[in-house]
Amino acid sequence: PFTVYFNDYTLGAVDWYWDFGDGHISNNRNSINSYTNFGLYDLDLTVVDGYGCTSSVTELDFIEIEEIDAHISVDKDNGCAPLAVNFTKSINFSLDIISCVWDFGDGNLSNLNNPSHTYLNPGSYDVSLTLFTTQGCSKTVYYNTIDVYEKPNIDFKAVPRIACVGDSINFIDLSSQSVDNWQWDFGDTGNDTAQNPIFSYSNSGNFDISLVAGNSSCKDSIQLLDYIKIVEPKAIFYDLHDCNNPFSVD
């Protein structure tokens, strides 16, 4: 509630009738009224002097109880731990905000206007922002949830690691169970999104293998250099002949 103190300075008045515009009235000379709802309120004061004469004054929209319209925005609300998040507040309010308190939901607070915070541990965190005005009012707004996930453990193997041109190589994902998408790079412009792809090389050489894997919110990667070796077979024969072993062609 917003409490207002009303003082009358009318000379010679002996009776008073205050109408605060919110359904509350008072017959005290100096009165107090607490407004519990937002809005504009007219104020009416009628006084009576010792001769029975009356006088009234009405002030339209004299009291304004304004709600603080505030919102929280973030640059990201999910990802791998550690997750750095930038928080921004937007306020629509005609009066001055003198201070604010951010609660990041993990036991950490901040008094900065637009803070940054890093979540170190996996979990779901509710964020709140409390604003304080020069008139002693406060308003708390909330942001749904910041979801922080444990970074997946990415690993794989290939069978075989040494093969001929055109041979099939089985790539086997060994990542943690939280992984549900894969991006393979076989080092020769070839790629695949299957969990356990089969791939063959058309050229010989040593090839780096990269795997980016995770879920929609949290991914990690691994690269193994010169992990696959592709050899090209060479046909070689020797011509061994002498007088005792003449060369002949059938």
PDB file of N, CA and C in Angstrom, residues 82-176:
ATOM      1  N   PRO A  82      30.501 -23.848 -17.470  1.00  0.00           N
ATOM      2  CA  PRO A  82      30.020 -22.589 -16.895  1.00  0.00           C
ATOM      3  C   PRO A  82      29.311 -21.731 -17.949  1.00  0.00           C
ATOM      4  N   LEU A  83      28.163 -21.147 -17.567  1.00  0.00           N
ATOM      5  CA  LEU A  83      27.341 -20.367 -18.493  1.00  0.00           C
ATOM      6  C   LEU A  83      27.336 -18.906 -18.063  1.00  0.00           C
ATOM      7  N   ALA A  84      27.875 -18.028 -18.920  1.00  0.00           N
ATOM      8  CA  ALA A  84      27.877 -16.589 -18.652  1.00  0.00           C
ATOM      9  C   ALA A  84      26.631 -15.963 -19.279  1.00  0.00           C
ATOM     10  N   VAL A  85      25.864 -15.238 -18.476  1.00  0.00           N
ATOM     11  CA  VAL A  85      24.607 -14.639 -18.922  1.00  0.00           C
ATOM     12  C   VAL A  85      24.649 -13.135 -18.658  1.00  0.00           C
ATOM     13  N   ASN A  86      24.233 -12.353 -19.649  1.00  0.00           N
ATOM     14  CA  ASN A  86      24.116 -10.905 -19.505  1.00  0.00           C
ATOM     15  C   ASN A  86      22.648 -10.552 -19.271  1.00  0.00           C
ATOM     16  N   PHE A  87      22.385  -9.824 -18.182  1.00  0.00           N
ATOM     17  CA  PHE A  87      21.024  -9.454 -17.801  1.00  0.00           C
ATOM     18  C   PHE A  87      20.792  -7.967 -18.086  1.00  0.00           C
ATOM     19  N   THR A  88      19.599  -7.662 -18.604  1.00  0.00           N
ATOM     20  CA  THR A  88      19.223  -6.281 -18.890  1.00  0.00           C
ATOM     21  C   THR A  88      17.819  -6.035 -18.354  1.00  0.00           C
ATOM     22  N   LYS A  89      17.636  -4.901 -17.694  1.00  0.00           N
ATOM     23  CA  LYS A  89      16.302  -4.541 -17.215  1.00  0.00           C
ATOM     24  C   LYS A  89      15.735  -3.417 -18.079  1.00  0.00           C
ATOM     25  N   SER A  90      14.432  -3.460 -18.305  1.00  0.00           N
ATOM     26  CA  SER A  90      13.727  -2.375 -18.982  1.00  0.00           C
ATOM     27  C   SER A  90      12.606  -1.911 -18.063  1.00  0.00           C
ATOM     28  N   ILE A  91      12.486  -0.577 -17.884  1.00  0.00           N
ATOM     29  CA  ILE A  91      11.551  -0.016 -16.910  1.00  0.00           C
ATOM     30  C   ILE A  91      10.719   1.077 -17.573  1.00  0.00           C
ATOM     31  N   ASN A  92       9.417   1.017 -17.348  1.00  0.00           N
ATOM     32  CA  ASN A  92       8.512   2.086 -17.764  1.00  0.00           C
ATOM     33  C   ASN A  92       7.868   2.655 -16.495  1.00  0.00           C
ATOM     34  N   PHE A  93       8.431   3.763 -16.024  1.00  0.00           N
ATOM     35  CA  PHE A  93       7.991   4.335 -14.755  1.00  0.00           C
ATOM     36  C   PHE A  93       8.394   5.799 -14.740  1.00  0.00           C
ATOM     37  N   SER A  94       7.443   6.679 -14.366  1.00  0.00           N
ATOM     38  CA  SER A  94       7.701   8.119 -14.461  1.00  0.00           C
ATOM     39  C   SER A  94       8.544   8.652 -13.309  1.00  0.00           C
ATOM     40  N   LEU A  95       8.592   7.928 -12.195  1.00  0.00           N
ATOM     41  CA  LEU A  95       9.348   8.389 -11.040  1.00  0.00           C
ATOM     42  C   LEU A  95      10.735   7.753 -11.024  1.00  0.00           C
ATOM     43  N   ASP A  96      11.542   8.143 -10.071  1.00  0.00           N
ATOM     44  CA  ASP A  96      12.939   7.693 -10.035  1.00  0.00           C
ATOM     45  C   ASP A  96      13.056   6.349  -9.332  1.00  0.00           C
ATOM     46  N   ILE A  97      13.874   5.469  -9.941  1.00  0.00           N
ATOM     47  CA  ILE A  97      14.280   4.223  -9.295  1.00  0.00           C
ATOM     48  C   ILE A  97      15.631   4.493  -8.633  1.00  0.00           C
ATOM     49  N   ILE A  98      15.706   4.269  -7.324  1.00  0.00           N
ATOM     50  CA  ILE A  98      16.936   4.629  -6.624  1.00  0.00           C
ATOM     51  C   ILE A  98      17.885   3.444  -6.456  1.00  0.00           C
ATOM     52  N   SER A  99      17.363   2.218  -6.504  1.00  0.00           N
ATOM     53  CA  SER A  99      18.241   1.062  -6.347  1.00  0.00           C
ATOM     54  C   SER A  99      17.546  -0.187  -6.870  1.00  0.00           C
ATOM     55  N   CYS A 100      18.347  -1.210  -7.072  1.00  0.00           N
ATOM     56  CA  CYS A 100      17.808  -2.485  -7.510  1.00  0.00           C
ATOM     57  C   CYS A 100      18.646  -3.622  -6.927  1.00  0.00           C
ATOM     58  N   VAL A 101      18.017  -4.788  -6.790  1.00  0.00           N
ATOM     59  CA  VAL A 101      18.704  -5.977  -6.302  1.00  0.00           C
ATOM     60  C   VAL A 101      18.359  -7.135  -7.217  1.00  0.00           C
ATOM     61  N   TRP A 102      19.390  -7.713  -7.839  1.00  0.00           N
ATOM     62  CA  TRP A 102      19.223  -8.917  -8.645  1.00  0.00           C
ATOM     63  C   TRP A 102      19.510 -10.139  -7.792  1.00  0.00           C
ATOM     64  N   ASP A 103      18.666 -11.142  -7.927  1.00  0.00           N
ATOM     65  CA  ASP A 103      18.895 -12.444  -7.290  1.00  0.00           C
ATOM     66  C   ASP A 103      18.973 -13.471  -8.416  1.00  0.00           C
ATOM     67  N   PHE A 104      20.159 -14.060  -8.606  1.00  0.00           N
ATOM     68  CA  PHE A 104      20.382 -14.954  -9.740  1.00  0.00           C
ATOM     69  C   PHE A 104      19.920 -16.389  -9.480  1.00  0.00           C
ATOM     70  N   GLY A 105      19.417 -16.661  -8.294  1.00  0.00           N
ATOM     71  CA  GLY A 105      18.852 -17.969  -8.005  1.00  0.00           C
ATOM     72  C   GLY A 105      19.846 -19.016  -7.546  1.00  0.00           C
ATOM     73  N   ASP A 106      21.122 -18.653  -7.521  1.00  0.00           N
ATOM     74  CA  ASP A 106      22.150 -19.609  -7.079  1.00  0.00           C
ATOM     75  C   ASP A 106      22.874 -19.114  -5.833  1.00  0.00           C
ATOM     76  N   GLY A 107      22.250 -18.185  -5.117  1.00  0.00           N
ATOM     77  CA  GLY A 107      22.855 -17.638  -3.907  1.00  0.00           C
ATOM     78  C   GLY A 107      23.646 -16.373  -4.124  1.00  0.00           C
ATOM     79  N   ASN A 108      23.737 -15.895  -5.366  1.00  0.00           N
ATOM     80  CA  ASN A 108      24.490 -14.682  -5.671  1.00  0.00           C
ATOM     81  C   ASN A 108      23.548 -13.525  -5.984  1.00  0.00           C
ATOM     82  N   LEU A 109      23.956 -12.321  -5.538  1.00  0.00           N
ATOM     83  CA  LEU A 109      23.171 -11.098  -5.723  1.00  0.00           C
ATOM     84  C   LEU A 109      24.015 -10.043  -6.424  1.00  0.00           C
ATOM     85  N   SER A 110      23.328  -9.020  -6.952  1.00  0.00           N
ATOM     86  CA  SER A 110      24.028  -7.897  -7.565  1.00  0.00           C
ATOM     87  C   SER A 110      23.171  -6.650  -7.443  1.00  0.00           C
ATOM     88  N   ASN A 111      23.841  -5.487  -7.271  1.00  0.00           N
ATOM     89  CA  ASN A 111      23.169  -4.189  -7.251  1.00  0.00           C
ATOM     90  C   ASN A 111      23.411  -3.396  -8.529  1.00  0.00           C
ATOM     91  N   LEU A 112      24.062  -4.002  -9.508  1.00  0.00           N
ATOM     92  CA  LEU A 112      24.325  -3.311 -10.759  1.00  0.00           C
ATOM     93  C   LEU A 112      23.044  -3.189 -11.577  1.00  0.00           C
ATOM     94  N   ASN A 113      22.990  -2.188 -12.446  1.00  0.00           N
ATOM     95  CA  ASN A 113      21.798  -1.989 -13.271  1.00  0.00           C
ATOM     96  C   ASN A 113      21.601  -3.128 -14.264  1.00  0.00           C
ATOM     97  N   ASN A 114      22.660  -3.474 -14.991  1.00  0.00           N
ATOM     98  CA  ASN A 114      22.594  -4.532 -16.009  1.00  0.00           C
ATOM     99  C   ASN A 114      23.801  -5.454 -15.828  1.00  0.00           C
ATOM    100  N   PRO A 115      23.717  -6.388 -14.910  1.00  0.00           N
ATOM    101  CA  PRO A 115      24.882  -7.196 -14.555  1.00  0.00           C
ATOM    102  C   PRO A 115      25.094  -8.375 -15.491  1.00  0.00           C
ATOM    103  N   SER A 116      26.258  -8.980 -15.350  1.00  0.00           N
ATOM    104  CA  SER A 116      26.570 -10.272 -15.963  1.00  0.00           C
ATOM    105  C   SER A 116      26.843 -11.262 -14.838  1.00  0.00           C
ATOM    106  N   HIS A 117      26.463 -12.506 -15.081  1.00  0.00           N
ATOM    107  CA  HIS A 117      26.667 -13.523 -14.047  1.00  0.00           C
ATOM    108  C   HIS A 117      27.001 -14.853 -14.709  1.00  0.00           C
ATOM    109  N   THR A 118      27.922 -15.593 -14.100  1.00  0.00           N
ATOM    110  CA  THR A 118      28.326 -16.899 -14.611  1.00  0.00           C
ATOM    111  C   THR A 118      27.843 -17.989 -13.668  1.00  0.00           C
ATOM    112  N   TYR A 119      27.060 -18.900 -14.225  1.00  0.00           N
ATOM    113  CA  TYR A 119      26.585 -20.063 -13.470  1.00  0.00           C
ATOM    114  C   TYR A 119      27.621 -21.175 -13.607  1.00  0.00           C
ATOM    115  N   LEU A 120      28.131 -21.628 -12.486  1.00  0.00           N
ATOM    116  CA  LEU A 120      29.216 -22.605 -12.493  1.00  0.00           C
ATOM    117  C   LEU A 120      28.722 -24.046 -12.476  1.00  0.00           C
ATOM    118  N   ASN A 121      27.518 -24.266 -11.971  1.00  0.00           N
ATOM    119  CA  ASN A 121      27.035 -25.627 -11.778  1.00  0.00           C
ATOM    120  C   ASN A 121      25.759 -25.875 -12.572  1.00  0.00           C
ATOM    121  N   PRO A 122      25.562 -27.095 -13.045  1.00  0.00           N
ATOM    122  CA  PRO A 122      24.317 -27.431 -13.743  1.00  0.00           C
ATOM    123  C   PRO A 122      23.107 -27.264 -12.819  1.00  0.00           C
ATOM    124  N   GLY A 123      21.978 -26.889 -13.414  1.00  0.00           N
ATOM    125  CA  GLY A 123      20.751 -26.723 -12.639  1.00  0.00           C
ATOM    126  C   GLY A 123      19.809 -25.759 -13.326  1.00  0.00           C
ATOM    127  N   SER A 124      18.630 -25.580 -12.736  1.00  0.00           N
ATOM    128  CA  SER A 124      17.640 -24.614 -13.215  1.00  0.00           C
ATOM    129  C   SER A 124      17.530 -23.500 -12.176  1.00  0.00           C
ATOM    130  N   TYR A 125      17.642 -22.258 -12.628  1.00  0.00           N
ATOM    131  CA  TYR A 125      17.733 -21.126 -11.718  1.00  0.00           C
ATOM    132  C   TYR A 125      16.656 -20.089 -12.054  1.00  0.00           C
ATOM    133  N   ASP A 126      15.873 -19.696 -11.031  1.00  0.00           N
ATOM    134  CA  ASP A 126      14.887 -18.629 -11.158  1.00  0.00           C
ATOM    135  C   ASP A 126      15.550 -17.304 -10.787  1.00  0.00           C
ATOM    136  N   VAL A 127      15.349 -16.305 -11.636  1.00  0.00           N
ATOM    137  CA  VAL A 127      15.991 -14.998 -11.452  1.00  0.00           C
ATOM    138  C   VAL A 127      14.930 -13.965 -11.077  1.00  0.00           C
ATOM    139  N   SER A 128      15.245 -13.092 -10.117  1.00  0.00           N
ATOM    140  CA  SER A 128      14.332 -12.018  -9.737  1.00  0.00           C
ATOM    141  C   SER A 128      15.072 -10.684  -9.692  1.00  0.00           C
ATOM    142  N   LEU A 129      14.311  -9.624  -9.899  1.00  0.00           N
ATOM    143  CA  LEU A 129      14.836  -8.263  -9.819  1.00  0.00           C
ATOM    144  C   LEU A 129      13.868  -7.447  -8.970  1.00  0.00           C
ATOM    145  N   THR A 130      14.378  -6.845  -7.893  1.00  0.00           N
ATOM    146  CA  THR A 130      13.566  -5.994  -7.031  1.00  0.00           C
ATOM    147  C   THR A 130      14.009  -4.550  -7.202  1.00  0.00           C
ATOM    148  N   LEU A 131      13.045  -3.663  -7.484  1.00  0.00           N
ATOM    149  CA  LEU A 131      13.304  -2.245  -7.714  1.00  0.00           C
ATOM    150  C   LEU A 131      12.732  -1.425  -6.565  1.00  0.00           C
ATOM    151  N   PHE A 132      13.443  -0.353  -6.202  1.00  0.00           N
ATOM    152  CA  PHE A 132      13.021   0.525  -5.116  1.00  0.00           C
ATOM    153  C   PHE A 132      12.931   1.956  -5.642  1.00  0.00           C
ATOM    154  N   THR A 133      11.835   2.662  -5.283  1.00  0.00           N
ATOM    155  CA  THR A 133      11.624   4.029  -5.751  1.00  0.00           C
ATOM    156  C   THR A 133      11.939   5.033  -4.650  1.00  0.00           C
ATOM    157  N   THR A 134      12.020   6.303  -5.034  1.00  0.00           N
ATOM    158  CA  THR A 134      12.270   7.373  -4.068  1.00  0.00           C
ATOM    159  C   THR A 134      11.095   7.541  -3.104  1.00  0.00           C
ATOM    160  N   GLN A 135       9.906   7.037  -3.493  1.00  0.00           N
ATOM    161  CA  GLN A 135       8.722   7.152  -2.636  1.00  0.00           C
ATOM    162  C   GLN A 135       8.590   5.980  -1.665  1.00  0.00           C
ATOM    163  N   GLY A 136       9.573   5.069  -1.669  1.00  0.00           N
ATOM    164  CA  GLY A 136       9.520   3.934  -0.762  1.00  0.00           C
ATOM    165  C   GLY A 136       8.782   2.731  -1.300  1.00  0.00           C
ATOM    166  N   CYS A 137       8.395   2.778  -2.560  1.00  0.00           N
ATOM    167  CA  CYS A 137       7.712   1.629  -3.169  1.00  0.00           C
ATOM    168  C   CYS A 137       8.744   0.636  -3.695  1.00  0.00           C
ATOM    169  N   SER A 138       8.297  -0.591  -3.858  1.00  0.00           N
ATOM    170  CA  SER A 138       9.164  -1.619  -4.426  1.00  0.00           C
ATOM    171  C   SER A 138       8.346  -2.522  -5.335  1.00  0.00           C
ATOM    172  N   LYS A 139       9.035  -3.129  -6.280  1.00  0.00           N
ATOM    173  CA  LYS A 139       8.387  -4.060  -7.206  1.00  0.00           C
ATOM    174  C   LYS A 139       9.401  -5.146  -7.544  1.00  0.00           C
ATOM    175  N   THR A 140       8.938  -6.412  -7.488  1.00  0.00           N
ATOM    176  CA  THR A 140       9.790  -7.545  -7.836  1.00  0.00           C
ATOM    177  C   THR A 140       9.251  -8.211  -9.092  1.00  0.00           C
ATOM    178  N   VAL A 141      10.117  -8.395 -10.076  1.00  0.00           N
ATOM    179  CA  VAL A 141       9.755  -9.096 -11.307  1.00  0.00           C
ATOM    180  C   VAL A 141      10.660 -10.317 -11.433  1.00  0.00           C
ATOM    181  N   TYR A 142      10.192 -11.288 -12.220  1.00  0.00           N
ATOM    182  CA  TYR A 142      10.882 -12.571 -12.305  1.00  0.00           C
ATOM    183  C   TYR A 142      11.159 -12.939 -13.754  1.00  0.00           C
ATOM    184  N   TYR A 143      12.240 -13.693 -13.937  1.00  0.00           N
ATOM    185  CA  TYR A 143      12.519 -14.328 -15.221  1.00  0.00           C
ATOM    186  C   TYR A 143      12.363 -15.831 -15.014  1.00  0.00           C
ATOM    187  N   ASN A 144      11.680 -16.481 -15.949  1.00  0.00           N
ATOM    188  CA  ASN A 144      11.265 -17.865 -15.748  1.00  0.00           C
ATOM    189  C   ASN A 144      12.379 -18.761 -15.216  1.00  0.00           C
ATOM    190  N   THR A 145      13.301 -19.149 -16.082  1.00  0.00           N
ATOM    191  CA  THR A 145      14.335 -20.094 -15.657  1.00  0.00           C
ATOM    192  C   THR A 145      15.573 -19.949 -16.520  1.00  0.00           C
ATOM    193  N   ILE A 146      16.733 -20.035 -15.878  1.00  0.00           N
ATOM    194  CA  ILE A 146      17.995 -20.200 -16.581  1.00  0.00           C
ATOM    195  C   ILE A 146      18.394 -21.667 -16.414  1.00  0.00           C
ATOM    196  N   ASP A 147      18.486 -22.391 -17.533  1.00  0.00           N
ATOM    197  CA  ASP A 147      18.812 -23.815 -17.489  1.00  0.00           C
ATOM    198  C   ASP A 147      20.277 -24.018 -17.857  1.00  0.00           C
ATOM    199  N   VAL A 148      21.020 -24.602 -16.936  1.00  0.00           N
ATOM    200  CA  VAL A 148      22.451 -24.839 -17.122  1.00  0.00           C
ATOM    201  C   VAL A 148      22.683 -26.349 -17.131  1.00  0.00           C
ATOM    202  N   TYR A 149      23.365 -26.825 -18.179  1.00  0.00           N
ATOM    203  CA  TYR A 149      23.549 -28.255 -18.356  1.00  0.00           C
ATOM    204  C   TYR A 149      25.021 -28.639 -18.173  1.00  0.00           C
ATOM    205  N   GLU A 150      25.207 -29.877 -17.781  1.00  0.00           N
ATOM    206  CA  GLU A 150      26.562 -30.406 -17.694  1.00  0.00           C
ATOM    207  C   GLU A 150      27.098 -30.654 -19.094  1.00  0.00           C
ATOM    208  N   LYS A 151      28.338 -30.221 -19.329  1.00  0.00           N
ATOM    209  CA  LYS A 151      28.928 -30.392 -20.654  1.00  0.00           C
ATOM    210  C   LYS A 151      29.104 -31.874 -20.951  1.00  0.00           C
ATOM    211  N   PRO A 152      28.668 -32.341 -22.130  1.00  0.00           N
ATOM    212  CA  PRO A 152      28.789 -33.770 -22.433  1.00  0.00           C
ATOM    213  C   PRO A 152      30.235 -34.178 -22.653  1.00  0.00           C
ATOM    214  N   ASN A 153      30.502 -35.446 -22.384  1.00  0.00           N
ATOM    215  CA  ASN A 153      31.827 -36.013 -22.614  1.00  0.00           C
ATOM    216  C   ASN A 153      31.851 -36.613 -24.012  1.00  0.00           C
ATOM    217  N   ILE A 154      32.620 -36.009 -24.915  1.00  0.00           N
ATOM    218  CA  ILE A 154      32.637 -36.416 -26.319  1.00  0.00           C
ATOM    219  C   ILE A 154      33.840 -37.319 -26.580  1.00  0.00           C
ATOM    220  N   ASP A 155      33.575 -38.468 -27.231  1.00  0.00           N
ATOM    221  CA  ASP A 155      34.647 -39.400 -27.570  1.00  0.00           C
ATOM    222  C   ASP A 155      34.169 -40.296 -28.709  1.00  0.00           C
ATOM    223  N   PHE A 156      35.118 -40.887 -29.429  1.00  0.00           N
ATOM    224  CA  PHE A 156      34.761 -41.812 -30.504  1.00  0.00           C
ATOM    225  C   PHE A 156      35.974 -42.690 -30.818  1.00  0.00           C
ATOM    226  N   LYS A 157      35.722 -43.699 -31.628  1.00  0.00           N
ATOM    227  CA  LYS A 157      36.799 -44.520 -32.185  1.00  0.00           C
ATOM    228  C   LYS A 157      36.430 -44.901 -33.604  1.00  0.00           C
ATOM    229  N   ALA A 158      37.442 -45.343 -34.371  1.00  0.00           N
ATOM    230  CA  ALA A 158      37.218 -45.770 -35.751  1.00  0.00           C
ATOM    231  C   ALA A 158      37.837 -47.152 -35.946  1.00  0.00           C
ATOM    232  N   VAL A 159      37.165 -47.966 -36.744  1.00  0.00           N
ATOM    233  CA  VAL A 159      37.637 -49.324 -37.043  1.00  0.00           C
ATOM    234  C   VAL A 159      37.445 -49.587 -38.542  1.00  0.00           C
ATOM    235  N   PRO A 160      38.558 -49.846 -39.287  1.00  0.00           N
ATOM    236  CA  PRO A 160      39.966 -49.767 -38.856  1.00  0.00           C
ATOM    237  C   PRO A 160      40.480 -48.335 -38.986  1.00  0.00           C
ATOM    238  N   ARG A 161      41.633 -48.066 -38.394  1.00  0.00           N
ATOM    239  CA  ARG A 161      42.237 -46.745 -38.521  1.00  0.00           C
ATOM    240  C   ARG A 161      43.190 -46.664 -39.694  1.00  0.00           C
ATOM    241  N   ILE A 162      43.651 -47.793 -40.172  1.00  0.00           N
ATOM    242  CA  ILE A 162      44.493 -47.850 -41.371  1.00  0.00           C
ATOM    243  C   ILE A 162      43.746 -48.687 -42.401  1.00  0.00           C
ATOM    244  N   ALA A 163      43.527 -48.107 -43.566  1.00  0.00           N
ATOM    245  CA  ALA A 163      42.722 -48.797 -44.577  1.00  0.00           C
ATOM    246  C   ALA A 163      43.176 -48.370 -45.958  1.00  0.00           C
ATOM    247  N   CYS A 164      42.675 -49.075 -46.938  1.00  0.00           N
ATOM    248  CA  CYS A 164      42.970 -48.758 -48.332  1.00  0.00           C
ATOM    249  C   CYS A 164      41.934 -47.782 -48.877  1.00  0.00           C
ATOM    250  N   VAL A 165      42.272 -47.135 -49.997  1.00  0.00           N
ATOM    251  CA  VAL A 165      41.329 -46.264 -50.687  1.00  0.00           C
ATOM    252  C   VAL A 165      40.077 -47.071 -51.031  1.00  0.00           C
ATOM    253  N   GLY A 166      38.914 -46.509 -50.695  1.00  0.00           N
ATOM    254  CA  GLY A 166      37.648 -47.161 -51.000  1.00  0.00           C
ATOM    255  C   GLY A 166      37.157 -48.119 -49.944  1.00  0.00           C
ATOM    256  N   ASP A 167      37.980 -48.465 -48.956  1.00  0.00           N
ATOM    257  CA  ASP A 167      37.530 -49.357 -47.893  1.00  0.00           C
ATOM    258  C   ASP A 167      36.562 -48.621 -46.952  1.00  0.00           C
ATOM    259  N   SER A 168      35.618 -49.356 -46.385  1.00  0.00           N
ATOM    260  CA  SER A 168      34.662 -48.777 -45.440  1.00  0.00           C
ATOM    261  C   SER A 168      35.282 -48.715 -44.050  1.00  0.00           C
ATOM    262  N   ILE A 169      35.111 -47.560 -43.403  1.00  0.00           N
ATOM    263  CA  ILE A 169      35.596 -47.361 -42.038  1.00  0.00           C
ATOM    264  C   ILE A 169      34.391 -47.045 -41.161  1.00  0.00           C
ATOM    265  N   ASN A 170      34.282 -47.755 -40.047  1.00  0.00           N
ATOM    266  CA  ASN A 170      33.192 -47.547 -39.100  1.00  0.00           C
ATOM    267  C   ASN A 170      33.628 -46.553 -38.025  1.00  0.00           C
ATOM    268  N   PHE A 171      32.893 -45.466 -37.919  1.00  0.00           N
ATOM    269  CA  PHE A 171      33.128 -44.471 -36.872  1.00  0.00           C
ATOM    270  C   PHE A 171      32.083 -44.696 -35.779  1.00  0.00           C
ATOM    271  N   ILE A 172      32.550 -44.878 -34.558  1.00  0.00           N
ATOM    272  CA  ILE A 172      31.681 -45.289 -33.460  1.00  0.00           C
ATOM    273  C   ILE A 172      31.684 -44.206 -32.381  1.00  0.00           C
ATOM    274  N   ASP A 173      30.516 -43.669 -32.103  1.00  0.00           N
ATOM    275  CA  ASP A 173      30.363 -42.633 -31.086  1.00  0.00           C
ATOM    276  C   ASP A 173      30.444 -43.246 -29.689  1.00  0.00           C
ATOM    277  N   LEU A 174      31.296 -42.664 -28.847  1.00  0.00           N
ATOM    278  CA  LEU A 174      31.459 -43.122 -27.460  1.00  0.00           C
ATOM    279  C   LEU A 174      31.088 -42.021 -26.467  1.00  0.00           C
ATOM    280  N   SER A 175      30.304 -41.059 -26.915  1.00  0.00           N
ATOM    281  CA  SER A 175      29.973 -39.907 -26.075  1.00  0.00           C
ATOM    282  C   SER A 175      28.974 -40.285 -24.992  1.00  0.00           C
ATOM    283  N   SER A 176      28.799 -39.351 -24.020  1.00  0.00           N
ATOM    284  CA  SER A 176      27.878 -39.588 -22.907  1.00  0.00           C
ATOM    285  C   SER A 176      26.440 -39.656 -23.407  1.00  0.00           C
TER     286      SER A 176
END
